[in-house]
PDB file of C-alpha atoms in Angstrom:
ATOM      1  CA  GLY A  19     -62.444  -8.276 -37.757  1.00 54.00           C
ATOM      2  CA  ASP A  20     -64.016  -5.210 -39.471  1.00 65.00           C
ATOM      3  CA  VAL A  21     -60.830  -3.168 -40.048  1.00 71.00           C
ATOM      4  CA  TYR A  22     -60.668  -2.471 -43.754  1.00 67.00           C
ATOM      5  CA  ALA A  23     -57.522  -0.372 -43.964  1.00 74.00           C
ATOM      6  CA  ILE A  24     -54.399   0.447 -42.010  1.00 77.00           C
ATOM      7  CA  GLY A  25     -52.917   3.980 -42.502  1.00 78.00           C
ATOM      8  CA  ALA A  26     -49.410   5.061 -43.319  1.00 76.00           C
ATOM      9  CA  GLY A  27     -47.004   4.668 -40.292  1.00 79.00           C
ATOM     10  CA  ALA A  28     -49.706   3.301 -38.075  1.00 84.00           C
ATOM     11  CA  PHE A  29     -47.359   0.961 -36.223  1.00 83.00           C
ATOM     12  CA  GLU A  30     -44.059   2.479 -37.210  1.00 83.00           C
ATOM     13  CA  ASN A  31     -41.245   2.383 -34.547  1.00 83.00           C
ATOM     14  CA  THR A  32     -42.951  -0.255 -32.403  1.00 85.00           C
ATOM     15  CA  PRO A  33     -41.431  -3.572 -31.240  1.00 81.00           C
ATOM     16  CA  LEU A  34     -44.229  -5.676 -32.898  1.00 78.00           C
ATOM     17  CA  GLU A  35     -43.105  -9.168 -33.898  1.00 74.00           C
ATOM     18  CA  ASN A  36     -46.444 -10.886 -34.683  1.00 73.00           C
ATOM     19  CA  VAL A  37     -49.757  -9.509 -36.004  1.00 73.00           C
ATOM     20  CA  PHE A  38     -52.887 -11.608 -36.719  1.00 72.00           C
ATOM     21  CA  PHE A  39     -55.684 -10.259 -38.755  1.00 66.00           C
ATOM     22  CA  GLU A  40     -59.063 -11.826 -38.195  1.00 64.00           C
ATOM     23  CA  GLY A  41     -62.088 -11.446 -40.565  1.00 58.00           C
ATOM     24  CA  ASN A  42     -61.911 -10.681 -44.190  1.00 58.00           C
ATOM     25  CA  ALA A  43     -62.344  -6.898 -44.384  1.00 60.00           C
ATOM     26  CA  LEU A  44     -58.665  -5.695 -44.544  1.00 65.00           C
ATOM     27  CA  GLY A  45     -57.809  -4.579 -48.038  1.00 65.00           C
ATOM     28  CA  VAL A  46     -55.017  -2.001 -47.965  1.00 69.00           C
ATOM     29  CA  ILE A  47     -51.901  -1.453 -45.758  1.00 72.00           C
ATOM     30  CA  GLY A  48     -50.532   2.096 -46.085  1.00 73.00           C
ATOM     31  CA  GLU A  49     -46.930   3.077 -46.642  1.00 70.00           C
ATOM     32  CA  ASP A  50     -44.480   2.459 -43.773  1.00 73.00           C
ATOM     33  CA  ALA A  51     -47.363   1.028 -41.615  1.00 77.00           C
ATOM     34  CA  PHE A  52     -44.957  -1.550 -40.102  1.00 76.00           C
ATOM     35  CA  LEU A  53     -41.628   0.228 -40.752  1.00 74.00           C
ATOM     36  CA  ASN A  54     -38.901  -0.314 -38.006  1.00 74.00           C
ATOM     37  CA  THR A  55     -40.930  -2.968 -36.108  1.00 75.00           C
ATOM     38  CA  GLY A  56     -39.677  -6.290 -34.925  1.00 67.00           C
ATOM     39  CA  GLU A  57     -36.858  -7.608 -37.098  1.00 59.00           C
ATOM     40  CA  SER A  58     -38.767 -10.812 -37.841  1.00 58.00           C
ATOM     41  CA  LEU A  59     -42.269  -9.319 -37.962  1.00 63.00           C
ATOM     42  CA  LEU A  60     -44.867 -11.777 -39.316  1.00 63.00           C
ATOM     43  CA  LEU A  61     -48.233 -10.671 -40.645  1.00 64.00           C
ATOM     44  CA  ASN A  62     -50.804 -13.550 -40.289  1.00 62.00           C
ATOM     45  CA  TYR A  63     -54.138 -13.626 -42.081  1.00 58.00           C
ATOM     46  CA  ASN A  64     -57.324 -15.662 -41.559  1.00 56.00           C
ATOM     47  CA  GLU A  65     -58.057 -16.434 -45.297  1.00 52.00           C
ATOM     48  CA  ALA A  66     -61.244 -18.432 -44.588  1.00 46.00           C
ATOM     49  CA  GLY A  67     -63.522 -15.554 -45.475  1.00 46.00           C
ATOM     50  CA  GLU A  68     -65.462 -15.900 -48.673  1.00 46.00           C
ATOM     51  CA  GLY A  69     -64.170 -13.567 -51.365  1.00 45.00           C
ATOM     52  CA  TRP A  70     -61.255 -12.460 -49.224  1.00 45.00           C
ATOM     53  CA  THR A  71     -57.663 -12.033 -50.635  1.00 51.00           C
ATOM     54  CA  THR A  72     -54.452 -11.155 -48.938  1.00 54.00           C
ATOM     55  CA  PRO A  73     -54.291  -7.275 -48.411  1.00 56.00           C
ATOM     56  CA  THR A  74     -51.939  -5.290 -50.522  1.00 62.00           C
ATOM     57  CA  TRP A  75     -49.306  -2.794 -49.567  1.00 60.00           C
ATOM     58  CA  ILE A  76     -48.878   0.420 -51.613  1.00 61.00           C
ATOM     59  CA  GLY A  77     -45.160   1.450 -51.700  1.00 62.00           C
ATOM     60  CA  PRO A  78     -43.731   4.966 -52.110  1.00 59.00           C
ATOM     61  CA  ASP A  79     -43.021   3.960 -55.768  1.00 62.00           C
ATOM     62  CA  ASN A  80     -46.911   3.788 -56.059  1.00 66.00           C
ATOM     63  CA  ASN A  81     -46.642   0.084 -56.978  1.00 66.00           C
ATOM     64  CA  THR A  82     -48.814  -2.446 -55.168  1.00 66.00           C
ATOM     65  CA  TYR A  83     -47.229  -5.368 -53.337  1.00 64.00           C
ATOM     66  CA  ASN A  84     -48.528  -8.317 -51.443  1.00 61.00           C
ATOM     67  CA  THR A  85     -47.740  -7.964 -47.746  1.00 59.00           C
ATOM     68  CA  ASN A  86     -45.193 -10.450 -46.395  1.00 60.00           C
ATOM     69  CA  THR A  87     -43.572 -10.530 -49.872  1.00 73.00           C
ATOM     70  CA  VAL A  88     -39.892 -11.314 -49.510  1.00 81.00           C
ATOM     71  CA  ILE A  89     -37.755 -10.876 -52.654  1.00 86.00           C
ATOM     72  CA  THR A  90     -34.382 -12.821 -52.679  1.00 90.00           C
ATOM     73  CA  GLY A  91     -31.439 -13.184 -54.996  1.00 92.00           C
ATOM     74  CA  THR A  92     -27.629 -13.387 -55.115  1.00 95.00           C
ATOM     75  CA  CYS A  93     -25.112 -10.480 -54.977  1.00 96.00           C
ATOM     76  CA  GLY A  94     -21.857 -12.362 -54.676  1.00 96.00           C
ATOM     77  CA  LYS A  95     -20.418 -15.840 -55.079  1.00 96.00           C
ATOM     78  CA  LYS A  96     -21.428 -16.765 -51.570  1.00 96.00           C
ATOM     79  CA  ALA A  97     -23.542 -13.604 -50.803  1.00 97.00           C
ATOM     80  CA  ASN A  98     -27.272 -13.324 -50.906  1.00 96.00           C
ATOM     81  CA  TRP A  99     -29.825 -10.548 -50.527  1.00 95.00           C
ATOM     82  CA  GLU A 100     -33.349 -10.371 -49.159  1.00 92.00           C
ATOM     83  CA  LEU A 101     -35.826  -7.499 -49.282  1.00 90.00           C
ATOM     84  CA  VAL A 102     -38.974  -7.594 -47.124  1.00 84.00           C
ATOM     85  CA  THR A 103     -41.256  -5.199 -49.064  1.00 79.00           C
ATOM     86  CA  HIS A 104     -43.503  -4.049 -46.280  1.00 74.00           C
ATOM     87  CA  THR A 105     -40.630  -2.968 -44.025  1.00 78.00           C
ATOM     88  CA  GLY A 106     -38.139  -1.808 -46.760  1.00 85.00           C
ATOM     89  CA  ILE A 107     -35.286  -3.679 -45.049  1.00 89.00           C
ATOM     90  CA  LEU A 108     -32.660  -4.986 -47.480  1.00 93.00           C
ATOM     91  CA  THR A 109     -30.438  -7.636 -45.831  1.00 94.00           C
ATOM     92  CA  ILE A 110     -27.190  -8.882 -47.209  1.00 96.00           C
ATOM     93  CA  SER A 111     -25.938 -12.258 -45.781  1.00 96.00           C
ATOM     94  CA  GLY A 112     -23.607 -15.057 -46.496  1.00 96.00           C
ATOM     95  CA  SER A 113     -19.811 -14.765 -46.845  1.00 96.00           C
ATOM     96  CA  GLY A 114     -17.068 -13.152 -48.925  1.00 97.00           C
ATOM     97  CA  GLU A 115     -17.211 -10.325 -51.336  1.00 96.00           C
ATOM     98  CA  MET A 116     -20.276  -8.679 -52.909  1.00 97.00           C
ATOM     99  CA  TYR A 117     -20.245  -8.185 -56.697  1.00 96.00           C
ATOM    100  CA  ASP A 118     -19.381  -4.872 -58.263  1.00 95.00           C
ATOM    101  CA  SER A 119     -21.920  -3.183 -60.508  1.00 95.00           C
ATOM    102  CA  LYS A 120     -20.740  -1.135 -63.430  1.00 92.00           C
ATOM    103  CA  THR A 121     -23.886   1.027 -63.249  1.00 91.00           C
ATOM    104  CA  VAL A 122     -26.658   1.640 -60.787  1.00 90.00           C
ATOM    105  CA  GLU A 123     -29.014  -0.103 -63.171  1.00 92.00           C
ATOM    106  CA  GLU A 124     -27.054  -3.343 -62.880  1.00 93.00           C
ATOM    107  CA  THR A 125     -27.601  -3.696 -59.121  1.00 95.00           C
ATOM    108  CA  PRO A 126     -29.796  -6.725 -58.308  1.00 93.00           C
ATOM    109  CA  TRP A 127     -32.401  -4.712 -56.465  1.00 93.00           C
ATOM    110  CA  HIS A 128     -32.624  -1.723 -58.847  1.00 92.00           C
ATOM    111  CA  GLU A 129     -36.251  -2.228 -59.671  1.00 86.00           C
ATOM    112  CA  TYR A 130     -37.119  -2.087 -56.006  1.00 87.00           C
ATOM    113  CA  LYS A 131     -34.850   0.835 -55.036  1.00 89.00           C
ATOM    114  CA  ASP A 132     -37.852   3.160 -54.183  1.00 85.00           C
ATOM    115  CA  ILE A 133     -39.010   1.029 -51.320  1.00 85.00           C
ATOM    116  CA  ILE A 134     -35.622   0.358 -49.631  1.00 91.00           C
ATOM    117  CA  LYS A 135     -35.438   2.076 -46.344  1.00 89.00           C
ATOM    118  CA  SER A 136     -32.660   0.222 -44.580  1.00 91.00           C
ATOM    119  CA  VAL A 137     -29.654  -1.821 -45.496  1.00 94.00           C
ATOM    120  CA  VAL A 138     -28.293  -4.381 -43.051  1.00 93.00           C
ATOM    121  CA  VAL A 139     -25.050  -6.101 -43.982  1.00 95.00           C
ATOM    122  CA  LYS A 140     -24.571  -9.278 -41.904  1.00 95.00           C
ATOM    123  CA  GLU A 141     -21.309 -10.609 -40.366  1.00 95.00           C
ATOM    124  CA  GLY A 142     -19.435 -12.758 -42.887  1.00 96.00           C
ATOM    125  CA  ILE A 143     -19.561 -10.318 -45.781  1.00 97.00           C
ATOM    126  CA  THR A 144     -16.054  -8.897 -46.399  1.00 96.00           C
ATOM    127  CA  SER A 145     -16.575  -6.197 -48.987  1.00 95.00           C
ATOM    128  CA  ILE A 146     -19.346  -4.002 -50.459  1.00 96.00           C
ATOM    129  CA  GLY A 147     -19.195  -3.678 -54.265  1.00 95.00           C
ATOM    130  CA  ALA A 148     -18.965  -0.647 -56.462  1.00 95.00           C
ATOM    131  CA  ASN A 149     -22.311   1.265 -57.017  1.00 96.00           C
ATOM    132  CA  THR A 150     -24.104  -1.300 -54.868  1.00 96.00           C
ATOM    133  CA  PHE A 151     -26.472   1.111 -52.984  1.00 96.00           C
ATOM    134  CA  SER A 152     -26.001   4.138 -55.117  1.00 96.00           C
ATOM    135  CA  GLY A 153     -28.963   6.342 -55.918  1.00 95.00           C
ATOM    136  CA  ILE A 154     -31.385   4.886 -53.463  1.00 95.00           C
ATOM    137  CA  ASN A 155     -33.159   8.056 -52.274  1.00 91.00           C
ATOM    138  CA  THR A 156     -35.458   6.257 -49.823  1.00 90.00           C
ATOM    139  CA  LEU A 157     -32.467   4.735 -47.944  1.00 93.00           C
ATOM    140  CA  ILE A 158     -32.165   6.125 -44.426  1.00 90.00           C
ATOM    141  CA  GLU A 159     -29.934   3.952 -42.444  1.00 89.00           C
ATOM    142  CA  VAL A 160     -26.965   1.597 -43.211  1.00 91.00           C
ATOM    143  CA  SER A 161     -25.345  -1.000 -40.897  1.00 90.00           C
ATOM    144  CA  ILE A 162     -21.953  -2.359 -41.934  1.00 91.00           C
ATOM    145  CA  PRO A 163     -20.469  -5.278 -39.858  1.00 91.00           C
ATOM    146  CA  SER A 164     -16.941  -5.655 -38.513  1.00 91.00           C
ATOM    147  CA  THR A 165     -16.169  -8.258 -41.165  1.00 94.00           C
ATOM    148  CA  VAL A 166     -16.380  -5.716 -43.986  1.00 93.00           C
ATOM    149  CA  THR A 167     -12.941  -4.141 -44.544  1.00 91.00           C
ATOM    150  CA  LYS A 168     -13.466  -2.619 -48.018  1.00 90.00           C
ATOM    151  CA  VAL A 169     -16.192  -0.480 -49.664  1.00 92.00           C
ATOM    152  CA  GLY A 170     -16.031  -0.025 -53.419  1.00 93.00           C
ATOM    153  CA  TYR A 171     -16.453   2.982 -55.717  1.00 95.00           C
ATOM    154  CA  ALA A 172     -19.511   5.100 -55.196  1.00 96.00           C
ATOM    155  CA  ALA A 173     -21.178   2.395 -53.025  1.00 96.00           C
ATOM    156  CA  PHE A 174     -23.656   4.846 -51.492  1.00 96.00           C
ATOM    157  CA  ALA A 175     -23.271   7.965 -53.801  1.00 96.00           C
ATOM    158  CA  TYR A 176     -26.296   9.975 -54.419  1.00 95.00           C
ATOM    159  CA  SER A 177     -28.373   8.239 -51.746  1.00 95.00           C
ATOM    160  CA  GLN A 178     -29.353  11.590 -50.534  1.00 92.00           C
ATOM    161  CA  ASN A 179     -31.432  10.702 -47.369  1.00 92.00           C
ATOM    162  CA  ILE A 180     -28.973   8.482 -45.578  1.00 91.00           C
ATOM    163  CA  LYS A 181     -28.811   9.796 -42.024  1.00 86.00           C
ATOM    164  CA  ALA A 182     -27.283   6.972 -39.939  1.00 82.00           C
ATOM    165  CA  VAL A 183     -24.271   4.844 -40.815  1.00 85.00           C
ATOM    166  CA  THR A 184     -22.960   2.209 -38.483  1.00 83.00           C
ATOM    167  CA  THR A 185     -19.499   0.733 -39.354  1.00 84.00           C
ATOM    168  CA  ASN A 186     -18.815  -1.523 -36.405  1.00 81.00           C
ATOM    169  CA  GLY A 187     -15.061  -1.050 -36.654  1.00 80.00           C
ATOM    170  CA  GLY A 188     -13.968  -3.183 -39.526  1.00 83.00           C
ATOM    171  CA  LEU A 189     -13.280  -0.837 -42.394  1.00 86.00           C
ATOM    172  CA  ARG A 190      -9.771  -0.457 -43.715  1.00 87.00           C
ATOM    173  CA  SER A 191     -10.491   1.228 -47.041  1.00 84.00           C
ATOM    174  CA  VAL A 192     -13.153   3.754 -47.978  1.00 87.00           C
ATOM    175  CA  GLY A 193     -13.747   3.744 -51.748  1.00 87.00           C
ATOM    176  CA  LYS A 194     -13.681   6.666 -54.071  1.00 93.00           C
ATOM    177  CA  CYS A 195     -16.942   8.655 -53.938  1.00 95.00           C
ATOM    178  CA  MET A 196     -18.329   6.346 -51.260  1.00 94.00           C
ATOM    179  CA  PHE A 197     -20.788   8.961 -49.931  1.00 94.00           C
ATOM    180  CA  TYR A 198     -20.620  11.336 -52.769  1.00 95.00           C
ATOM    181  CA  ALA A 199     -23.556  13.882 -52.464  1.00 95.00           C
ATOM    182  CA  CYS A 200     -25.079  12.149 -49.474  1.00 94.00           C
ATOM    183  CA  ASP A 201     -26.116  15.498 -48.028  1.00 91.00           C
ATOM    184  CA  GLN A 202     -28.054  14.306 -44.937  1.00 92.00           C
ATOM    185  CA  ILE A 203     -25.161  12.556 -43.188  1.00 89.00           C
ATOM    186  CA  GLU A 204     -24.005  14.464 -40.022  1.00 84.00           C
ATOM    187  CA  THR A 205     -21.501  12.236 -38.324  1.00 78.00           C
ATOM    188  CA  ILE A 206     -19.529   9.102 -39.126  1.00 82.00           C
ATOM    189  CA  GLU A 207     -17.132   7.191 -36.959  1.00 77.00           C
ATOM    190  CA  PHE A 208     -14.521   4.785 -38.378  1.00 78.00           C
ATOM    191  CA  SER A 209     -12.194   2.418 -36.610  1.00 73.00           C
ATOM    192  CA  GLU A 210      -8.506   2.909 -35.778  1.00 75.00           C
ATOM    193  CA  GLY A 211      -7.521   0.347 -38.513  1.00 79.00           C
ATOM    194  CA  LEU A 212      -8.768   2.716 -41.428  1.00 85.00           C
ATOM    195  CA  THR A 213      -5.817   3.261 -43.782  1.00 87.00           C
ATOM    196  CA  GLU A 214      -7.254   4.728 -46.878  1.00 88.00           C
ATOM    197  CA  VAL A 215     -10.038   7.367 -47.744  1.00 90.00           C
ATOM    198  CA  GLY A 216     -10.679   7.519 -51.412  1.00 92.00           C
ATOM    199  CA  ALA A 217     -10.946  10.685 -53.543  1.00 95.00           C
ATOM    200  CA  TYR A 218     -14.295  12.571 -53.256  1.00 95.00           C
ATOM    201  CA  ALA A 219     -15.413  10.074 -50.683  1.00 93.00           C
ATOM    202  CA  PHE A 220     -17.503  12.644 -48.861  1.00 92.00           C
ATOM    203  CA  TYR A 221     -17.738  15.349 -51.567  1.00 94.00           C
ATOM    204  CA  ASP A 222     -20.855  17.499 -51.148  1.00 94.00           C
ATOM    205  CA  CYS A 223     -21.908  15.897 -47.839  1.00 92.00           C
ATOM    206  CA  ALA A 224     -23.400  19.275 -46.852  1.00 91.00           C
ATOM    207  CA  LYS A 225     -24.282  18.422 -43.335  1.00 90.00           C
ATOM    208  CA  LEU A 226     -21.224  16.375 -42.366  1.00 87.00           C
ATOM    209  CA  GLY A 227     -19.998  18.300 -39.250  1.00 82.00           C
ATOM    210  CA  SER A 228     -18.042  15.562 -37.429  1.00 78.00           C
ATOM    211  CA  ILE A 229     -15.861  12.659 -38.604  1.00 79.00           C
ATOM    212  CA  GLU A 230     -13.696  10.472 -36.355  1.00 73.00           C
ATOM    213  CA  ILE A 231     -10.832   8.559 -37.954  1.00 71.00           C
TER     214      ILE A 231
END
């Protein structure tokens, strides 16, 4: 009950799904303290203490967020997005195509791009729009479901720290400049159904040593 701070990465890469904080001392939760924990992690607080407020989380963008904050919106006619701020997981769900964005600044989550660590696209989404996840330098891993058959222009371009990409066998078309300048990607495996790889799709992917098509 007397813990007043949790340091950066304290519970990172653990299977935690439920945490309960007693007392009223906790004030700050460090960057990535609960990154890559249970997919439905809940942080529960005893708010009975006099003068106590929900602890804050300091993101890598140096902004302060309330823990357990979930930001939501739409990114297609039947597609929705959800960002859990303390884990950095951006989830795309629903059905059909995602919207294209003419510029990076037009993406729905642009103002939060410096806290996004992982993108999970759920089954039911059929395409990823142009520029959708471009220029997110905190992004490390991407999961694309089997229902996605098309990825638009520069969808992940300049997201320079992507290391892991899971495609799950559905892609038929890789858009122009899809992974342009993503220089941390080492291996990518596509399905047998892939029919088109766009111009400059993997341009300047300096560590790409293996690709299976």
